Short mmCIF file of C-alpha atoms in Angstrom, two decimals:
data_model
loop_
_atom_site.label_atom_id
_atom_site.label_comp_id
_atom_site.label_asym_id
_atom_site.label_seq_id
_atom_site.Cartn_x
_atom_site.Cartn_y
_atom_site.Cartn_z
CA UNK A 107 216.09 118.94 181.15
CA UNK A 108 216.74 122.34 182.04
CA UNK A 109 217.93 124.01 185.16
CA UNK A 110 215.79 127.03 186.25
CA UNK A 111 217.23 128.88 188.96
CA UNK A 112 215.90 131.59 191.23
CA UNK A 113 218.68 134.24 188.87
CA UNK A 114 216.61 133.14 185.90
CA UNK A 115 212.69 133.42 187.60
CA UNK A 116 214.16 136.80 188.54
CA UNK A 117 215.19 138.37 185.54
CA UNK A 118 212.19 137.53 183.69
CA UNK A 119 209.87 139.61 182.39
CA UNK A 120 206.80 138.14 185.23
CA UNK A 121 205.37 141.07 186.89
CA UNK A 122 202.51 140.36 189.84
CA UNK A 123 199.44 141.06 187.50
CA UNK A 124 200.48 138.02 185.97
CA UNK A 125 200.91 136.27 189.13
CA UNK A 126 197.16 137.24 190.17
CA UNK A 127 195.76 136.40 186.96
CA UNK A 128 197.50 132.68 187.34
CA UNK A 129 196.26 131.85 190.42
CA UNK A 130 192.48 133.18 189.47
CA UNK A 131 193.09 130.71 186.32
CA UNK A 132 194.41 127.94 188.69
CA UNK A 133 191.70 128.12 191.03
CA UNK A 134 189.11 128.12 188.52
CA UNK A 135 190.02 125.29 186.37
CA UNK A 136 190.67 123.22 190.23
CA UNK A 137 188.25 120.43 189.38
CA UNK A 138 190.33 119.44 186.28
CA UNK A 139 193.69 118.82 188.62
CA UNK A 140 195.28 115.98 189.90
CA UNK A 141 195.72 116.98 193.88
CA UNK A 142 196.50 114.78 196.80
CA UNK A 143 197.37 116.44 200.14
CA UNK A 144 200.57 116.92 200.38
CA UNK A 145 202.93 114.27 202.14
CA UNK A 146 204.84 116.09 205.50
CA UNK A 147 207.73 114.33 206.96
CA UNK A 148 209.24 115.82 210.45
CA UNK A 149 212.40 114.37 211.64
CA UNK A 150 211.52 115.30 215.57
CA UNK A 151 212.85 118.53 215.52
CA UNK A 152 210.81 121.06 216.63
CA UNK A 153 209.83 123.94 213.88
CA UNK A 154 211.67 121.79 211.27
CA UNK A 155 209.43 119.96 208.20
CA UNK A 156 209.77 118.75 204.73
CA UNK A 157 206.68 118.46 202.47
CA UNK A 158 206.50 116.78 199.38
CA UNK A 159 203.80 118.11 197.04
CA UNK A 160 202.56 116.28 193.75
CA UNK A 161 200.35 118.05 191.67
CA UNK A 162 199.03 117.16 187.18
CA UNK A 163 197.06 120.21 186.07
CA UNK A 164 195.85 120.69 182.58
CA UNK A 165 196.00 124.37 181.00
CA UNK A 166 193.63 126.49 178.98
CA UNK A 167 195.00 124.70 175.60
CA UNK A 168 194.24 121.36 177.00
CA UNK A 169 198.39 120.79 177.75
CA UNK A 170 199.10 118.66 181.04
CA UNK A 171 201.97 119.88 183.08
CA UNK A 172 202.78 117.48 186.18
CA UNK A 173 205.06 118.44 189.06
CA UNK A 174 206.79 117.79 192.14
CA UNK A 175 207.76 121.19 195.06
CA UNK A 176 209.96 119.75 198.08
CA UNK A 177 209.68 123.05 200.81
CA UNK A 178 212.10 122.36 203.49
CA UNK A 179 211.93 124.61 206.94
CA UNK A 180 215.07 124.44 209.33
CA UNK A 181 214.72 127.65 211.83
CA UNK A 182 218.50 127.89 212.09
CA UNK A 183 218.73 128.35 207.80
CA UNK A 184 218.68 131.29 206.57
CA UNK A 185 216.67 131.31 204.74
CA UNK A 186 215.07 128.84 207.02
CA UNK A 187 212.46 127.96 203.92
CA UNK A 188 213.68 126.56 200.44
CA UNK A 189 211.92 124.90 197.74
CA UNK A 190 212.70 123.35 194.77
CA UNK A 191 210.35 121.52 191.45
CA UNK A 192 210.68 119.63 189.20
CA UNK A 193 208.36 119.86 186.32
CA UNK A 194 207.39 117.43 183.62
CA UNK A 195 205.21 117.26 180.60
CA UNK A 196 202.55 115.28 181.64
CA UNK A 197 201.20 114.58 178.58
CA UNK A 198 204.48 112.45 177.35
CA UNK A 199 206.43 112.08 180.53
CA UNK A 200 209.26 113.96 179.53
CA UNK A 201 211.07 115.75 182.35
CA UNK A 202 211.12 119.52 181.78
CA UNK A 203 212.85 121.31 184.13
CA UNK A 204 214.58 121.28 187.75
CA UNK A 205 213.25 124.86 189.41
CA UNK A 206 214.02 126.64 192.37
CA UNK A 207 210.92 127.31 193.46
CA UNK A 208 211.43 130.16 196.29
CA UNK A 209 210.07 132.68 193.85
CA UNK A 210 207.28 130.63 192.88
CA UNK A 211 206.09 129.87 196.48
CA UNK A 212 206.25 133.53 197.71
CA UNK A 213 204.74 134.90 194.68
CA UNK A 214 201.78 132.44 194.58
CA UNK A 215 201.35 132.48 197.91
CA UNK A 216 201.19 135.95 198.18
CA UNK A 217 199.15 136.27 194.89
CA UNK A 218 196.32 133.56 196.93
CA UNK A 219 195.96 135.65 199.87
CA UNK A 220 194.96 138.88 197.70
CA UNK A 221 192.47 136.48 195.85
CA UNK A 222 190.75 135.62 199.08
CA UNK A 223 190.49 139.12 200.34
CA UNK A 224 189.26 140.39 197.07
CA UNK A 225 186.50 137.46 197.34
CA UNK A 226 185.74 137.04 200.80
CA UNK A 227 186.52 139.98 202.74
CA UNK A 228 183.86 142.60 203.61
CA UNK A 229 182.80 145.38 201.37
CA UNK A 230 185.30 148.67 201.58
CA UNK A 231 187.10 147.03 204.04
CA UNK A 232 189.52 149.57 205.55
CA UNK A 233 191.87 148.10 207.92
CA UNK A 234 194.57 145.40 206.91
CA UNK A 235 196.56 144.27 209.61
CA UNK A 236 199.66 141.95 209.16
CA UNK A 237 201.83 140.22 211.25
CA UNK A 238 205.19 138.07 209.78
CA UNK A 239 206.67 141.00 207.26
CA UNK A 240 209.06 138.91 205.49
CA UNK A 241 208.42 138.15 201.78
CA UNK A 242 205.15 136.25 201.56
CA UNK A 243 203.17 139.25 203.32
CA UNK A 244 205.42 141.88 200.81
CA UNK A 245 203.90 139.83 198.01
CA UNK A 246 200.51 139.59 199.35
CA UNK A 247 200.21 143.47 199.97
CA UNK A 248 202.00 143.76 195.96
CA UNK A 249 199.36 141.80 194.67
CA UNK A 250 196.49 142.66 196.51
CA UNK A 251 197.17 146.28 195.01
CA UNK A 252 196.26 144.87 191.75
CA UNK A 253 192.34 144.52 193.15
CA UNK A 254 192.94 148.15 195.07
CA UNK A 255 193.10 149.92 192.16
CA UNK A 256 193.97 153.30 194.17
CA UNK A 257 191.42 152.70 196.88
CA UNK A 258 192.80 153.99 200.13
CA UNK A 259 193.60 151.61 203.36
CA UNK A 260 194.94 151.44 206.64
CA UNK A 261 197.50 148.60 207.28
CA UNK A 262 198.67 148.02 210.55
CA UNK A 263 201.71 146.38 211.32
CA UNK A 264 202.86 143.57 214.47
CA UNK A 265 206.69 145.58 215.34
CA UNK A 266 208.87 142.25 215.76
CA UNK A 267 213.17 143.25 215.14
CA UNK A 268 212.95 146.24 212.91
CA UNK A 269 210.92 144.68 210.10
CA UNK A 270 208.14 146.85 210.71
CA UNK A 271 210.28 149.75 209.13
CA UNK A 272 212.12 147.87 206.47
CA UNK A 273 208.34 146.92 205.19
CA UNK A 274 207.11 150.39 205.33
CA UNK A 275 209.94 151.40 203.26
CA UNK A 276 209.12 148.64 200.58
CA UNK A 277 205.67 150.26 200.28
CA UNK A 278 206.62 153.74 200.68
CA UNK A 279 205.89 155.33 196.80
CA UNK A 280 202.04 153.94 197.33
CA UNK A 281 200.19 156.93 198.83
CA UNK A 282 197.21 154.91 199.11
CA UNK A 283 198.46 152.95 202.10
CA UNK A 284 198.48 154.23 205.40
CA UNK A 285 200.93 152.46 207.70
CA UNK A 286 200.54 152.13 211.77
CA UNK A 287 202.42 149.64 214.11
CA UNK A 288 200.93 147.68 217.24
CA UNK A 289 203.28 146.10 219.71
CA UNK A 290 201.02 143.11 220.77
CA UNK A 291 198.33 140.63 219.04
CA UNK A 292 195.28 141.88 220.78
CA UNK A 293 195.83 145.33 219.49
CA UNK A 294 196.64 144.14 215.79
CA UNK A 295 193.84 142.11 215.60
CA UNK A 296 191.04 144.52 217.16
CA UNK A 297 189.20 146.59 215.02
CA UNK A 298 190.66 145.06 211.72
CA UNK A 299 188.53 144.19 208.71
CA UNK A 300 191.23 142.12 207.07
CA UNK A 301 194.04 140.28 209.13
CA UNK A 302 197.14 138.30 207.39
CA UNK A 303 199.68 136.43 208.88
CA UNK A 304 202.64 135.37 207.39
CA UNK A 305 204.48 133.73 210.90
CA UNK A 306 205.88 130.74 209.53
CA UNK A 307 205.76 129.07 213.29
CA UNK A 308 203.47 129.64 215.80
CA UNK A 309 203.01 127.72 218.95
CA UNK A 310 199.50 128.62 220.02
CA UNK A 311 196.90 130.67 219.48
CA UNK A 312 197.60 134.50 219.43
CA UNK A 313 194.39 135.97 220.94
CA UNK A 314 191.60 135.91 222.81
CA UNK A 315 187.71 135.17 220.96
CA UNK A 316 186.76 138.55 221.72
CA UNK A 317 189.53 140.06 219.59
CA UNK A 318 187.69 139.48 216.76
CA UNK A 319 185.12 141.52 215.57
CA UNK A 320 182.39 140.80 213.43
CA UNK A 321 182.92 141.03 209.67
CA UNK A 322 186.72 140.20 209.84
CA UNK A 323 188.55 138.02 207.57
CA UNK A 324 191.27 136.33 209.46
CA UNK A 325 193.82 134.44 206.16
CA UNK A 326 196.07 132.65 208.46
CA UNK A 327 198.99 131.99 205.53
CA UNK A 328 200.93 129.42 207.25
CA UNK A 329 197.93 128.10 209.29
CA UNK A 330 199.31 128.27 212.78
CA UNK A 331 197.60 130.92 215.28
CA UNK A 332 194.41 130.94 215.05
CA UNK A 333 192.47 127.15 215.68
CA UNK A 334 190.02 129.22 218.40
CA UNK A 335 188.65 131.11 215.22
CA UNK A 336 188.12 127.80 213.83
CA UNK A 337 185.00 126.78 216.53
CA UNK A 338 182.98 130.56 216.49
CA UNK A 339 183.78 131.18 212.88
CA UNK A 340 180.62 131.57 210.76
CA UNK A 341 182.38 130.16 207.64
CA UNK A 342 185.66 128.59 206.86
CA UNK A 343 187.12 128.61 203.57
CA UNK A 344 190.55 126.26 201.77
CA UNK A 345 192.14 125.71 198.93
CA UNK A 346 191.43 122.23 198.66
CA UNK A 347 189.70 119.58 201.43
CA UNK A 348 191.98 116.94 201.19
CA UNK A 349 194.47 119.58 202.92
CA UNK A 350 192.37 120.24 205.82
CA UNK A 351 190.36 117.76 206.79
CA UNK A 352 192.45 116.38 208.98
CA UNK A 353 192.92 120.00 211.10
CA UNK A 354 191.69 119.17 215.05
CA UNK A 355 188.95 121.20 214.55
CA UNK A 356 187.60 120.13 210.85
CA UNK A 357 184.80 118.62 211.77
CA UNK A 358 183.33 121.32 214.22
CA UNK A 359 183.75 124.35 211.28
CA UNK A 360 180.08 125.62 211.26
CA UNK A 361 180.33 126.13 207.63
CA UNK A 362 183.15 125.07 205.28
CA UNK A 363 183.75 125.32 201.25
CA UNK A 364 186.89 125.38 198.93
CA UNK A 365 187.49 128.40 197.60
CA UNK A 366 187.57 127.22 194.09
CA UNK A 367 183.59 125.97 194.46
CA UNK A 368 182.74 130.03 195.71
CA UNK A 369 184.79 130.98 192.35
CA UNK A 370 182.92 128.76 190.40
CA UNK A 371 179.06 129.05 192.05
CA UNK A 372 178.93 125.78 193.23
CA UNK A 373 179.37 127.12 197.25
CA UNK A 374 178.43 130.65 198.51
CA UNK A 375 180.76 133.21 199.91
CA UNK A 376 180.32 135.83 202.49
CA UNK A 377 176.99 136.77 202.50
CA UNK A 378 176.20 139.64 205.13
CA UNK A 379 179.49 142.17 206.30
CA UNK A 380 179.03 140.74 210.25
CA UNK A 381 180.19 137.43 209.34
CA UNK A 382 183.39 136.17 210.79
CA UNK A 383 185.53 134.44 208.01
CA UNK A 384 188.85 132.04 207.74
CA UNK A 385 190.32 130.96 205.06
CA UNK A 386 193.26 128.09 205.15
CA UNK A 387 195.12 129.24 201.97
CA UNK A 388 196.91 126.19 202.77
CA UNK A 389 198.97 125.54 199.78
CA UNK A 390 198.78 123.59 197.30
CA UNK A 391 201.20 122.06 194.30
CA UNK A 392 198.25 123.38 191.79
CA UNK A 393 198.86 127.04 192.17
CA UNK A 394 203.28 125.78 191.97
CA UNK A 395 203.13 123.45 188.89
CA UNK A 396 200.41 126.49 187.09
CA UNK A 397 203.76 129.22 187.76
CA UNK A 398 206.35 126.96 186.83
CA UNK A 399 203.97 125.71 183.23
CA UNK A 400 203.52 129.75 182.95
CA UNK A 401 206.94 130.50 183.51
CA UNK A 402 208.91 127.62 181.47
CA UNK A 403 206.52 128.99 178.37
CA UNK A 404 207.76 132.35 179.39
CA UNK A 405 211.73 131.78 179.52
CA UNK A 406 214.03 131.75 176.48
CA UNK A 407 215.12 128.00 176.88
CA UNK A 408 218.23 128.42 174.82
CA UNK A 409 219.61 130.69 177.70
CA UNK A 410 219.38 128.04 180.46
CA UNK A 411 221.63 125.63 181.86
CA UNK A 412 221.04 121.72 180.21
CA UNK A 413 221.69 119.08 182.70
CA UNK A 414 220.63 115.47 182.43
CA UNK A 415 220.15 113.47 185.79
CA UNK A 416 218.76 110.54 183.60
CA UNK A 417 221.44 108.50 181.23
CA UNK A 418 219.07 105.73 180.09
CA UNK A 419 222.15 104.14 178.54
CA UNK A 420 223.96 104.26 181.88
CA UNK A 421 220.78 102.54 183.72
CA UNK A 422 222.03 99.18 185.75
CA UNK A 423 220.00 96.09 185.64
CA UNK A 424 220.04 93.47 188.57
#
């Protein structure tokens, strides 16, 4: 088994055009994967989780790859979110690889987001306002350049500690983005076409109903914030049902589809510029264990670590 760490996802050659076209491959092949909802343990600390997330997808040669991410969140961590995989072949059972899976969850994360705006949001949209400006929304904006292609927006940014400007800079050689910043949620979210955010914990919701205007596309990333949208909505939108079906408010969604069944013409999308979209890019192991198959193909295996956390020989019988 190898040891992939987040020094080895970095220096490969993976640049976010791959990362777009994975999760559009992911996401279209969904009905061939092997997806519970993921298992979430809290040990009665407030903000603090650990979800376990089992996923067997099959690729475009007909290979299985199976996995397992662990995401851990501790607020006083820094990072206070860390993930690690492990990745077998499911096709023999043979363990692959132990991953750090940081890069893998911000990239695909970040990578889903952009495929949701590109599908659901309103034509020309205009105005992309983000709140939570750590990685996950940098890697969103990256890869939701990739559908851009040039096309000029506004992005408007929540100010929270000086992150405003450090994200600004990131973006600063793309003259095609036009950067404001809002101090509150009710101006961020007024007048946007598009609205992303990244806040990893949110107590309740950030705005007021009449915030929203018609023909916005609210992709709450970590799916805290915004529950009112989820009762005046016209349509809501996930990754996978299983995930979401037990939200508070599942079963009062005036309209609700995966994303995946939009993709692949089985469930329609928007469908007039007025309507009011969500979409719970939840997160799921399918997009994880897709980037880790993609990028264990990728690597040059004779350049990573070998361990072996399985000594059949050494095994103890009672």
């Amino acid at each position: 088994m190898k040891l992939v760490t987040f020094r080895d996802i970095e220096s490969s050659d993976i640049g976010m055009k791959d990362c777009v076209e994975w999760v559009a491959e992911a996401i279209k092949a969904k009905g061939d994967a092997i997806l519970p909802p993921k298992i979430s343990l809290n040990p009665g600390i407030e903000g603090v989780f650990a979800n376990f997330m089992p996923c067997i997808v099959k690729d475009a040669q007909g290979r299985s790859w199976g996995g397992v991410k662990m995401v851990t969140r501790y607020p006083g961590r820094f990072p206070s979110l860390d993930s690690k995989l492990i990745l077998f072949d499911a096709d023999n059972g043979d363990v692959l690889a132990l991953m750090d899976a940081d890069w893998i969850t911000t990239m695909r994360t970040g990578a889903v987001a952009a495929h949701s705006i590109d599908l659901l949001a309103k034509s020309d949209y205009r105005t992309i306002s983000i709140v939570g400006l750590g990685n996950t929304a940098r890697a969103a904006l990256l890869a939701l350049l990739e559908y851009l292609g040039g096309r000029d927006v506004d992005v408007r940014l929540k100010r929270y500690k000086g992150q405003e400007d450090l994200f600004m800079e990131r973006f600063s050689g793309y003259d095609n983005l036009h950067f404001s910043c809002v101090d509150t949620y009710d101006e961020l979210v007024r007048g946007a076409d598009v609205v992303i955010s990244a806040v990893t914990y949110i107590a309740d919701d950030v705005c007021a109903d009449d915030c929203f205007d018609e023909g916005v596309l609210v992709v709450p990333v970590h799916t805290r914030g915004f529950t009112n949208c989820d009762l005046f909505f016209d349509k809501v939108y996930a990754d996978d049902r299983g995930h979401v079906d037990h939200f508070k408010n599942f079963d009062q969604f005036n309209q609700f589809a995966e994303v995946a069944d939009v993709v692949n013409g089985r469930a329609v999308g928007r469908e007039r510029d007025d309507e009011r979209i969500l979409v719970y890019n939840i997160g799921v192991a399918m997009h994880d264990i897709v980037f880790a198959a993609k990028l264990y193909e990728r690597m040059d295996k004779e350049k990573l670590v070998d361990i072996d956390l399985c000594q059949p020989e050494k095994k103890f019988w009672v």
